[in-house]
């Protein structure tokens, strides 16, 4: 099982000091946080994609390419790649290039984003969000698997005898997750292609995501990719820890109350009761995260949101130390107990190449 962090890259005023980092400081902090993630033994760093204030990660592959040169083991991913408003040709080429630079330590998560105005900024219609996601990904999937592509669709100019370059590393495209917080159509899309489904369940109650994940698992089996238990599931999470729960709650409350997304809404107590947010001791984080398996079944990837809402970099790095030293080692051990042999591990480039080679040998036998 893979553990890591994801960032949305918000530039938010620290409510306890009134200080707002510059965009330059926030971008550099994201790199430092990624390097720290590898240092403390995490497996994945994922960045979002946004094109509006107060967020800075408008060019994920630029960020991840920079991080690739400064890390050795970390899988570099996205917590959203906007499949609706980006050109699939550019996605195909950018992430194949990143694959080569990072020696295969790359995957990505497709998403539609949560900012309606981004659609017209890129010449698209938000009312066609699902249709864009379906058609654009169909083209991206094809570009990575066929050397010469002819294509005609509704949302971009046709392609004739087109080859995306560079080709995927070792002839194997990056693994793709399809992220969603509300859309069964995206769960269906992930199942159809045999891709992963990432339920970013940080804002909504678990029952909603149980339905989405169950739908994805059932449809994954329906399309012949394996049993429901063999489907690839990723989950989001959100934590803030101190040795004593009371200290964690006291320190985090002003950040929660003023956060860009859920600030000035539900209380911290209500939010922690209804969502994966855990504010407390490392043991409380362990217990709540282990309960995810009871709700959603065995899964492959757990990502935590750590650096948001104006938390200073020093605090985030302290949180990563706690996560890597006290929480993740226990989670690895406990999640491994009783895990059925047929449940796949988290996806890696090496594993995907081995699976491709095994399938070729079966065909040739």
mmCIF file of C-alpha atoms in Angstrom:
data_model
loop_
_atom_site.group_PDB
_atom_site.id
_atom_site.type_symbol
_atom_site.label_atom_id
_atom_site.label_comp_id
_atom_site.label_asym_id
_atom_site.label_seq_id
_atom_site.Cartn_x
_atom_site.Cartn_y
_atom_site.Cartn_z
ATOM 1 C CA UNK A 1 0.000 0.000 0.000
ATOM 2 C CA UNK A 2 1.192 3.498 -0.826
ATOM 3 C CA UNK A 3 1.099 6.500 1.492
ATOM 4 C CA UNK A 4 1.731 10.080 0.566
ATOM 5 C CA UNK A 5 0.579 13.670 0.605
ATOM 6 C CA UNK A 6 -1.227 15.943 -1.793
ATOM 7 C CA UNK A 7 -1.232 19.705 -1.981
ATOM 8 C CA UNK A 8 -3.666 22.206 -3.443
ATOM 9 C CA UNK A 9 -1.031 24.944 -3.365
ATOM 10 C CA UNK A 10 -3.159 27.653 -1.754
ATOM 11 C CA UNK A 11 -1.632 30.988 -0.794
ATOM 12 C CA UNK A 12 -3.475 31.715 2.422
ATOM 13 C CA UNK A 13 -2.880 34.211 5.205
ATOM 14 C CA UNK A 14 -1.796 32.670 8.496
ATOM 15 C CA UNK A 15 -4.707 33.676 10.748
ATOM 16 C CA UNK A 16 -2.510 33.604 13.853
ATOM 17 C CA UNK A 17 0.097 36.057 12.531
ATOM 18 C CA UNK A 18 -1.608 37.881 9.676
ATOM 19 C CA UNK A 19 1.299 37.028 7.361
ATOM 20 C CA UNK A 20 0.634 35.935 3.769
ATOM 21 C CA UNK A 21 3.439 34.120 1.924
ATOM 22 C CA UNK A 22 4.379 35.343 -1.526
ATOM 23 C CA UNK A 23 3.723 33.125 -4.521
ATOM 24 C CA UNK A 24 7.468 32.539 -4.761
ATOM 25 C CA UNK A 25 7.622 31.420 -1.129
ATOM 26 C CA UNK A 26 4.633 29.100 -1.553
ATOM 27 C CA UNK A 27 6.033 27.446 -4.676
ATOM 28 C CA UNK A 28 9.412 26.897 -3.019
ATOM 29 C CA UNK A 29 7.649 25.542 0.077
ATOM 30 C CA UNK A 30 5.852 22.935 -2.038
ATOM 31 C CA UNK A 31 9.215 21.671 -3.287
ATOM 32 C CA UNK A 32 10.600 21.535 0.237
ATOM 33 C CA UNK A 33 7.525 19.633 1.397
ATOM 34 C CA UNK A 34 7.903 17.101 -1.428
ATOM 35 C CA UNK A 35 11.536 16.504 -0.505
ATOM 36 C CA UNK A 36 10.542 16.114 3.142
ATOM 37 C CA UNK A 37 7.921 13.545 2.147
ATOM 38 C CA UNK A 38 10.636 11.360 0.645
ATOM 39 C CA UNK A 39 12.938 11.957 3.617
ATOM 40 C CA UNK A 40 10.351 10.666 6.117
ATOM 41 C CA UNK A 41 9.600 7.560 4.047
ATOM 42 C CA UNK A 42 6.402 8.452 2.202
ATOM 43 C CA UNK A 43 5.729 7.020 -1.246
ATOM 44 C CA UNK A 44 3.814 9.715 -3.154
ATOM 45 C CA UNK A 45 3.726 13.475 -3.617
ATOM 46 C CA UNK A 46 0.816 14.886 -5.634
ATOM 47 C CA UNK A 47 0.150 18.468 -6.681
ATOM 48 C CA UNK A 48 -3.107 20.017 -7.776
ATOM 49 C CA UNK A 49 -3.714 22.124 -10.867
ATOM 50 C CA UNK A 50 -5.343 25.535 -10.538
ATOM 51 C CA UNK A 51 -5.514 28.618 -12.724
ATOM 52 C CA UNK A 52 -6.955 31.122 -10.280
ATOM 53 C CA UNK A 53 -5.951 32.840 -7.036
ATOM 54 C CA UNK A 54 -5.304 31.970 -4.266
ATOM 55 C CA UNK A 55 -3.620 28.900 -5.800
ATOM 56 C CA UNK A 56 -0.201 28.693 -7.477
ATOM 57 C CA UNK A 57 0.238 25.242 -9.135
ATOM 58 C CA UNK A 58 -0.811 26.155 -12.674
ATOM 59 C CA UNK A 59 1.894 23.976 -14.271
ATOM 60 C CA UNK A 60 2.089 20.607 -12.488
ATOM 61 C CA UNK A 61 4.615 18.964 -14.806
ATOM 62 C CA UNK A 62 7.014 21.897 -14.354
ATOM 63 C CA UNK A 63 6.761 21.496 -10.591
ATOM 64 C CA UNK A 64 7.064 17.711 -10.703
ATOM 65 C CA UNK A 65 10.002 17.783 -13.108
ATOM 66 C CA UNK A 66 11.843 20.041 -10.670
ATOM 67 C CA UNK A 67 10.988 17.718 -7.787
ATOM 68 C CA UNK A 68 12.061 14.681 -9.826
ATOM 69 C CA UNK A 69 15.583 16.065 -10.064
ATOM 70 C CA UNK A 70 15.714 16.406 -6.273
ATOM 71 C CA UNK A 71 14.277 13.047 -5.229
ATOM 72 C CA UNK A 72 15.106 9.400 -5.844
ATOM 73 C CA UNK A 73 12.171 7.218 -4.790
ATOM 74 C CA UNK A 74 9.095 9.420 -4.556
ATOM 75 C CA UNK A 75 6.234 8.731 -6.973
ATOM 76 C CA UNK A 76 5.272 12.067 -8.523
ATOM 77 C CA UNK A 77 1.583 12.519 -9.200
ATOM 78 C CA UNK A 78 -1.221 15.029 -9.476
ATOM 79 C CA UNK A 79 -4.225 15.507 -7.262
ATOM 80 C CA UNK A 80 -5.955 16.985 -10.307
ATOM 81 C CA UNK A 81 -5.015 17.153 -13.960
ATOM 82 C CA UNK A 82 -7.780 19.066 -15.697
ATOM 83 C CA UNK A 83 -8.824 16.664 -18.421
ATOM 84 C CA UNK A 84 -11.706 18.966 -19.325
ATOM 85 C CA UNK A 85 -9.804 22.139 -20.189
ATOM 86 C CA UNK A 86 -6.330 20.864 -21.112
ATOM 87 C CA UNK A 87 -5.573 19.595 -24.590
ATOM 88 C CA UNK A 88 -5.172 15.781 -24.408
ATOM 89 C CA UNK A 89 -2.256 16.016 -26.843
ATOM 90 C CA UNK A 90 -0.391 18.305 -24.460
ATOM 91 C CA UNK A 91 -1.166 16.073 -21.484
ATOM 92 C CA UNK A 92 0.111 13.036 -23.395
ATOM 93 C CA UNK A 93 3.385 14.698 -24.304
ATOM 94 C CA UNK A 94 4.010 16.526 -21.017
ATOM 95 C CA UNK A 95 3.533 13.472 -18.835
ATOM 96 C CA UNK A 96 5.483 11.173 -21.153
ATOM 97 C CA UNK A 97 8.364 13.644 -20.955
ATOM 98 C CA UNK A 98 8.051 13.692 -17.164
ATOM 99 C CA UNK A 99 8.041 9.883 -17.160
ATOM 100 C CA UNK A 100 11.427 9.830 -18.880
ATOM 101 C CA UNK A 101 12.919 12.517 -16.638
ATOM 102 C CA UNK A 102 11.724 10.748 -13.469
ATOM 103 C CA UNK A 103 12.650 7.221 -14.643
ATOM 104 C CA UNK A 104 9.038 6.118 -14.445
ATOM 105 C CA UNK A 105 8.175 7.588 -11.032
ATOM 106 C CA UNK A 106 5.045 9.232 -12.420
ATOM 107 C CA UNK A 107 1.297 8.786 -12.452
ATOM 108 C CA UNK A 108 -1.573 11.268 -12.594
ATOM 109 C CA UNK A 109 -5.135 11.864 -11.530
ATOM 110 C CA UNK A 110 -7.737 13.085 -13.986
ATOM 111 C CA UNK A 111 -10.304 15.535 -12.699
ATOM 112 C CA UNK A 112 -12.750 18.221 -13.739
ATOM 113 C CA UNK A 113 -11.756 20.683 -11.023
ATOM 114 C CA UNK A 114 -14.098 22.687 -8.829
ATOM 115 C CA UNK A 115 -13.723 26.155 -10.389
ATOM 116 C CA UNK A 116 -16.463 26.821 -12.933
ATOM 117 C CA UNK A 117 -14.885 29.964 -14.470
ATOM 118 C CA UNK A 118 -11.820 27.995 -15.609
ATOM 119 C CA UNK A 119 -13.838 26.503 -18.473
ATOM 120 C CA UNK A 120 -14.420 29.695 -20.500
ATOM 121 C CA UNK A 121 -10.859 30.839 -19.757
ATOM 122 C CA UNK A 122 -9.748 27.855 -21.839
ATOM 123 C CA UNK A 123 -12.525 28.101 -24.400
ATOM 124 C CA UNK A 124 -14.761 25.402 -22.917
ATOM 125 C CA UNK A 125 -18.320 25.233 -21.598
ATOM 126 C CA UNK A 126 -18.763 24.096 -17.988
ATOM 127 C CA UNK A 127 -22.111 22.553 -18.925
ATOM 128 C CA UNK A 128 -20.182 20.035 -21.028
ATOM 129 C CA UNK A 129 -17.853 18.992 -18.217
ATOM 130 C CA UNK A 130 -18.672 15.282 -18.217
ATOM 131 C CA UNK A 131 -18.695 15.048 -22.010
ATOM 132 C CA UNK A 132 -15.302 16.790 -22.156
ATOM 133 C CA UNK A 133 -13.868 14.424 -19.552
ATOM 134 C CA UNK A 134 -15.094 11.367 -21.457
ATOM 135 C CA UNK A 135 -13.978 12.439 -24.930
ATOM 136 C CA UNK A 136 -10.666 13.998 -23.938
ATOM 137 C CA UNK A 137 -9.615 10.968 -21.944
ATOM 138 C CA UNK A 138 -10.564 8.621 -24.778
ATOM 139 C CA UNK A 139 -8.137 10.548 -26.974
ATOM 140 C CA UNK A 140 -5.407 10.644 -24.314
ATOM 141 C CA UNK A 141 -5.708 6.894 -23.778
ATOM 142 C CA UNK A 142 -5.335 6.339 -27.512
ATOM 143 C CA UNK A 143 -2.380 8.723 -27.904
ATOM 144 C CA UNK A 144 -0.378 6.778 -25.331
ATOM 145 C CA UNK A 145 -1.105 3.375 -26.849
ATOM 146 C CA UNK A 146 -1.027 3.914 -30.610
ATOM 147 C CA UNK A 147 2.018 5.239 -32.416
ATOM 148 C CA UNK A 148 -0.025 6.843 -35.200
ATOM 149 C CA UNK A 149 -3.433 8.290 -34.369
ATOM 150 C CA UNK A 150 -6.345 9.430 -36.504
ATOM 151 C CA UNK A 151 -9.008 11.176 -34.478
ATOM 152 C CA UNK A 152 -12.178 13.209 -34.863
ATOM 153 C CA UNK A 153 -14.388 14.380 -32.013
ATOM 154 C CA UNK A 154 -16.628 17.197 -30.823
ATOM 155 C CA UNK A 155 -14.207 19.307 -28.825
ATOM 156 C CA UNK A 156 -10.939 19.695 -30.740
ATOM 157 C CA UNK A 157 -9.644 19.797 -34.290
ATOM 158 C CA UNK A 158 -9.166 16.374 -35.919
ATOM 159 C CA UNK A 159 -5.828 14.567 -35.911
ATOM 160 C CA UNK A 160 -4.454 12.836 -38.976
ATOM 161 C CA UNK A 161 -1.511 10.423 -38.744
ATOM 162 C CA UNK A 162 -0.385 12.110 -35.534
ATOM 163 C CA UNK A 163 2.306 10.743 -33.205
ATOM 164 C CA UNK A 164 2.647 12.153 -29.691
ATOM 165 C CA UNK A 165 6.268 12.491 -28.643
ATOM 166 C CA UNK A 166 8.057 11.318 -26.673
ATOM 167 C CA UNK A 167 6.483 7.890 -26.522
ATOM 168 C CA UNK A 168 5.765 6.549 -23.009
ATOM 169 C CA UNK A 169 8.756 5.139 -21.161
ATOM 170 C CA UNK A 170 9.261 1.430 -21.972
ATOM 171 C CA UNK A 171 6.098 1.605 -24.060
ATOM 172 C CA UNK A 172 3.978 1.751 -20.873
ATOM 173 C CA UNK A 173 1.890 4.869 -20.152
ATOM 174 C CA UNK A 174 1.708 6.400 -16.688
ATOM 175 C CA UNK A 175 -0.919 4.862 -14.439
ATOM 176 C CA UNK A 176 -4.080 6.964 -14.374
ATOM 177 C CA UNK A 177 -6.420 7.638 -11.483
ATOM 178 C CA UNK A 178 -9.798 9.247 -12.078
ATOM 179 C CA UNK A 179 -10.666 11.533 -9.192
ATOM 180 C CA UNK A 180 -14.172 12.466 -8.180
ATOM 181 C CA UNK A 181 -16.099 13.706 -5.197
ATOM 182 C CA UNK A 182 -19.601 13.395 -6.632
ATOM 183 C CA UNK A 183 -19.881 11.983 -10.181
ATOM 184 C CA UNK A 184 -20.831 8.343 -10.857
ATOM 185 C CA UNK A 185 -19.943 8.922 -14.520
ATOM 186 C CA UNK A 186 -16.283 9.290 -13.524
ATOM 187 C CA UNK A 187 -16.377 6.097 -11.464
ATOM 188 C CA UNK A 188 -17.812 4.391 -14.546
ATOM 189 C CA UNK A 189 -15.063 5.846 -16.733
ATOM 190 C CA UNK A 190 -12.330 4.582 -14.409
ATOM 191 C CA UNK A 191 -13.888 1.118 -14.373
ATOM 192 C CA UNK A 192 -14.288 0.983 -18.163
ATOM 193 C CA UNK A 193 -10.572 1.535 -18.771
ATOM 194 C CA UNK A 194 -9.387 -0.567 -15.835
ATOM 195 C CA UNK A 195 -7.815 2.540 -14.314
ATOM 196 C CA UNK A 196 -7.753 3.601 -10.674
ATOM 197 C CA UNK A 197 -10.526 5.513 -8.923
ATOM 198 C CA UNK A 198 -9.530 8.130 -6.343
ATOM 199 C CA UNK A 199 -12.315 9.169 -4.001
ATOM 200 C CA UNK A 200 -11.117 12.450 -2.538
ATOM 201 C CA UNK A 201 -13.332 12.043 0.455
ATOM 202 C CA UNK A 202 -12.110 14.983 2.501
ATOM 203 C CA UNK A 203 -15.302 17.042 2.351
ATOM 204 C CA UNK A 204 -18.280 14.659 2.284
ATOM 205 C CA UNK A 205 -19.576 11.909 4.630
ATOM 206 C CA UNK A 206 -18.364 8.350 4.089
ATOM 207 C CA UNK A 207 -21.736 6.928 2.955
ATOM 208 C CA UNK A 208 -21.579 8.994 -0.221
ATOM 209 C CA UNK A 209 -18.139 7.639 -1.086
ATOM 210 C CA UNK A 210 -19.067 4.086 -0.165
ATOM 211 C CA UNK A 211 -21.641 4.228 -2.961
ATOM 212 C CA UNK A 212 -19.194 5.672 -5.491
ATOM 213 C CA UNK A 213 -16.451 3.163 -4.670
ATOM 214 C CA UNK A 214 -18.886 0.248 -4.682
ATOM 215 C CA UNK A 215 -20.127 1.316 -8.121
ATOM 216 C CA UNK A 216 -16.550 1.540 -9.401
ATOM 217 C CA UNK A 217 -15.600 -1.889 -8.037
ATOM 218 C CA UNK A 218 -18.692 -3.558 -9.500
ATOM 219 C CA UNK A 219 -18.205 -1.980 -12.912
ATOM 220 C CA UNK A 220 -14.461 -2.774 -12.896
ATOM 221 C CA UNK A 221 -15.422 -6.440 -12.621
ATOM 222 C CA UNK A 222 -18.209 -6.032 -15.183
ATOM 223 C CA UNK A 223 -15.693 -4.855 -17.793
ATOM 224 C CA UNK A 224 -13.517 -7.909 -17.184
ATOM 225 C CA UNK A 225 -10.510 -6.321 -15.478
ATOM 226 C CA UNK A 226 -10.675 -8.569 -12.401
ATOM 227 C CA UNK A 227 -12.745 -9.036 -9.282
ATOM 228 C CA UNK A 228 -14.185 -6.044 -7.423
ATOM 229 C CA UNK A 229 -11.489 -6.546 -4.786
ATOM 230 C CA UNK A 230 -8.777 -6.203 -7.438
ATOM 231 C CA UNK A 231 -9.844 -2.723 -8.476
ATOM 232 C CA UNK A 232 -7.467 0.164 -7.691
ATOM 233 C CA UNK A 233 -8.858 2.543 -5.077
ATOM 234 C CA UNK A 234 -7.246 5.652 -3.610
ATOM 235 C CA UNK A 235 -8.533 7.775 -0.739
ATOM 236 C CA UNK A 236 -7.928 11.260 0.549
ATOM 237 C CA UNK A 237 -7.447 12.269 4.146
ATOM 238 C CA UNK A 238 -6.656 15.305 6.216
ATOM 239 C CA UNK A 239 -4.827 15.397 9.531
ATOM 240 C CA UNK A 240 -3.270 17.678 12.104
ATOM 241 C CA UNK A 241 -1.402 16.087 14.989
ATOM 242 C CA UNK A 242 0.210 16.895 18.282
ATOM 243 C CA UNK A 243 1.193 14.579 21.126
ATOM 244 C CA UNK A 244 -1.911 15.628 23.033
ATOM 245 C CA UNK A 245 -5.269 15.921 21.291
ATOM 246 C CA UNK A 246 -6.163 19.097 23.150
ATOM 247 C CA UNK A 247 -3.027 20.820 21.887
ATOM 248 C CA UNK A 248 -3.776 19.754 18.302
ATOM 249 C CA UNK A 249 -7.336 21.093 18.443
ATOM 250 C CA UNK A 250 -6.286 24.373 20.045
ATOM 251 C CA UNK A 251 -3.512 24.972 17.506
ATOM 252 C CA UNK A 252 -5.450 23.944 14.389
ATOM 253 C CA UNK A 253 -8.804 25.609 15.143
ATOM 254 C CA UNK A 254 -7.957 29.096 13.810
ATOM 255 C CA UNK A 255 -6.639 27.548 10.581
ATOM 256 C CA UNK A 256 -9.777 25.459 10.174
ATOM 257 C CA UNK A 257 -12.083 28.378 10.926
ATOM 258 C CA UNK A 258 -10.433 30.524 8.228
ATOM 259 C CA UNK A 259 -9.609 27.881 5.587
ATOM 260 C CA UNK A 260 -10.421 28.901 1.971
ATOM 261 C CA UNK A 261 -12.790 25.988 1.333
ATOM 262 C CA UNK A 262 -14.589 25.047 4.536
ATOM 263 C CA UNK A 263 -13.798 28.031 6.756
ATOM 264 C CA UNK A 264 -16.743 29.954 8.250
ATOM 265 C CA UNK A 265 -18.919 26.886 7.708
ATOM 266 C CA UNK A 266 -19.394 23.808 9.900
ATOM 267 C CA UNK A 267 -17.660 23.600 13.237
ATOM 268 C CA UNK A 268 -14.385 21.741 13.591
ATOM 269 C CA UNK A 269 -16.148 19.169 15.754
ATOM 270 C CA UNK A 270 -18.911 18.543 13.205
ATOM 271 C CA UNK A 271 -16.449 18.339 10.338
ATOM 272 C CA UNK A 272 -14.192 15.827 12.066
ATOM 273 C CA UNK A 273 -17.215 13.707 12.946
ATOM 274 C CA UNK A 274 -18.576 13.576 9.405
ATOM 275 C CA UNK A 275 -15.404 13.538 7.252
ATOM 276 C CA UNK A 276 -11.909 11.977 7.371
ATOM 277 C CA UNK A 277 -10.418 15.099 8.970
ATOM 278 C CA UNK A 278 -8.595 14.041 12.153
ATOM 279 C CA UNK A 279 -7.261 16.632 14.568
ATOM 280 C CA UNK A 280 -5.664 14.924 17.520
ATOM 281 C CA UNK A 281 -2.927 12.532 18.544
ATOM 282 C CA UNK A 282 -1.028 10.213 16.175
ATOM 283 C CA UNK A 283 -2.951 7.284 17.651
ATOM 284 C CA UNK A 284 -6.263 8.919 16.782
ATOM 285 C CA UNK A 285 -5.072 9.407 13.188
ATOM 286 C CA UNK A 286 -4.041 5.751 13.024
ATOM 287 C CA UNK A 287 -7.381 4.528 14.331
ATOM 288 C CA UNK A 288 -9.489 6.684 12.043
ATOM 289 C CA UNK A 289 -7.420 5.850 8.954
ATOM 290 C CA UNK A 290 -7.530 2.120 9.669
ATOM 291 C CA UNK A 291 -11.327 2.400 9.786
ATOM 292 C CA UNK A 292 -11.307 3.400 6.101
ATOM 293 C CA UNK A 293 -10.773 -0.264 5.206
ATOM 294 C CA UNK A 294 -13.955 -1.187 7.073
ATOM 295 C CA UNK A 295 -15.916 1.330 5.022
ATOM 296 C CA UNK A 296 -14.303 0.974 1.575
ATOM 297 C CA UNK A 297 -12.450 -2.366 1.505
ATOM 298 C CA UNK A 298 -8.741 -2.953 0.962
ATOM 299 C CA UNK A 299 -7.260 -0.170 -1.130
ATOM 300 C CA UNK A 300 -3.996 0.881 -2.729
ATOM 301 C CA UNK A 301 -3.217 4.527 -1.986
ATOM 302 C CA UNK A 302 -3.768 6.877 0.932
ATOM 303 C CA UNK A 303 -2.945 10.563 0.469
ATOM 304 C CA UNK A 304 -3.119 13.175 3.216
ATOM 305 C CA UNK A 305 -3.631 16.918 2.867
ATOM 306 C CA UNK A 306 -1.125 18.598 5.203
ATOM 307 C CA UNK A 307 -0.077 22.031 3.879
ATOM 308 C CA UNK A 308 -3.063 24.292 3.545
ATOM 309 C CA UNK A 309 -5.116 26.987 5.238
ATOM 310 C CA UNK A 310 -2.088 29.182 5.970
ATOM 311 C CA UNK A 311 -0.175 26.667 8.081
ATOM 312 C CA UNK A 312 3.463 27.831 8.242
ATOM 313 C CA UNK A 313 6.081 25.684 6.548
ATOM 314 C CA UNK A 314 7.792 24.872 9.852
ATOM 315 C CA UNK A 315 4.555 23.413 11.182
ATOM 316 C CA UNK A 316 3.925 21.383 8.025
ATOM 317 C CA UNK A 317 7.417 19.884 8.203
ATOM 318 C CA UNK A 318 6.796 18.964 11.850
ATOM 319 C CA UNK A 319 3.557 17.289 10.803
ATOM 320 C CA UNK A 320 5.393 15.280 8.151
ATOM 321 C CA UNK A 321 7.915 14.108 10.736
ATOM 322 C CA UNK A 322 5.076 12.812 12.908
ATOM 323 C CA UNK A 323 3.332 11.220 9.929
ATOM 324 C CA UNK A 324 6.464 9.466 8.706
ATOM 325 C CA UNK A 325 7.841 8.401 12.081
ATOM 326 C CA UNK A 326 4.765 7.575 14.166
ATOM 327 C CA UNK A 327 1.782 7.042 11.877
ATOM 328 C CA UNK A 328 2.671 5.520 8.510
ATOM 329 C CA UNK A 329 4.848 2.669 9.862
ATOM 330 C CA UNK A 330 1.916 1.498 11.989
ATOM 331 C CA UNK A 331 -0.533 1.902 9.112
ATOM 332 C CA UNK A 332 1.705 -0.153 6.798
ATOM 333 C CA UNK A 333 1.883 -2.960 9.329
ATOM 334 C CA UNK A 334 -1.801 -2.964 10.204
ATOM 335 C CA UNK A 335 -3.112 -2.654 6.644
ATOM 336 C CA UNK A 336 -0.902 -5.601 5.637
ATOM 337 C CA UNK A 337 -2.555 -7.845 8.212
ATOM 338 C CA UNK A 338 -5.271 -9.973 6.659
ATOM 339 C CA UNK A 339 -4.865 -8.348 3.259
ATOM 340 C CA UNK A 340 -5.976 -10.960 0.689
ATOM 341 C CA UNK A 341 -3.260 -12.113 -1.690
ATOM 342 C CA UNK A 342 -5.325 -11.174 -4.749
ATOM 343 C CA UNK A 343 -5.551 -7.501 -3.729
ATOM 344 C CA UNK A 344 -2.982 -5.633 -5.850
ATOM 345 C CA UNK A 345 -0.302 -3.369 -4.441
ATOM 346 C CA UNK A 346 -0.195 0.292 -5.313
ATOM 347 C CA UNK A 347 0.722 0.864 -8.973
ATOM 348 C CA UNK A 348 4.334 1.507 -9.994
ATOM 349 C CA UNK A 349 6.001 1.739 -13.378
ATOM 350 C CA UNK A 350 8.053 -1.382 -12.678
ATOM 351 C CA UNK A 351 4.913 -3.363 -11.849
ATOM 352 C CA UNK A 352 3.098 -2.101 -14.949
ATOM 353 C CA UNK A 353 6.005 -3.094 -17.200
ATOM 354 C CA UNK A 354 6.113 -6.545 -15.591
ATOM 355 C CA UNK A 355 2.365 -6.972 -16.087
ATOM 356 C CA UNK A 356 2.627 -5.944 -19.739
ATOM 357 C CA UNK A 357 5.477 -8.418 -20.322
ATOM 358 C CA UNK A 358 3.563 -11.232 -18.617
ATOM 359 C CA UNK A 359 0.502 -10.557 -20.770
ATOM 360 C CA UNK A 360 2.649 -10.627 -23.919
ATOM 361 C CA UNK A 361 4.137 -13.970 -22.884
ATOM 362 C CA UNK A 362 0.668 -15.398 -22.347
ATOM 363 C CA UNK A 363 -0.393 -14.299 -25.812
ATOM 364 C CA UNK A 364 2.720 -15.810 -27.374
ATOM 365 C CA UNK A 365 2.456 -19.112 -25.465
#
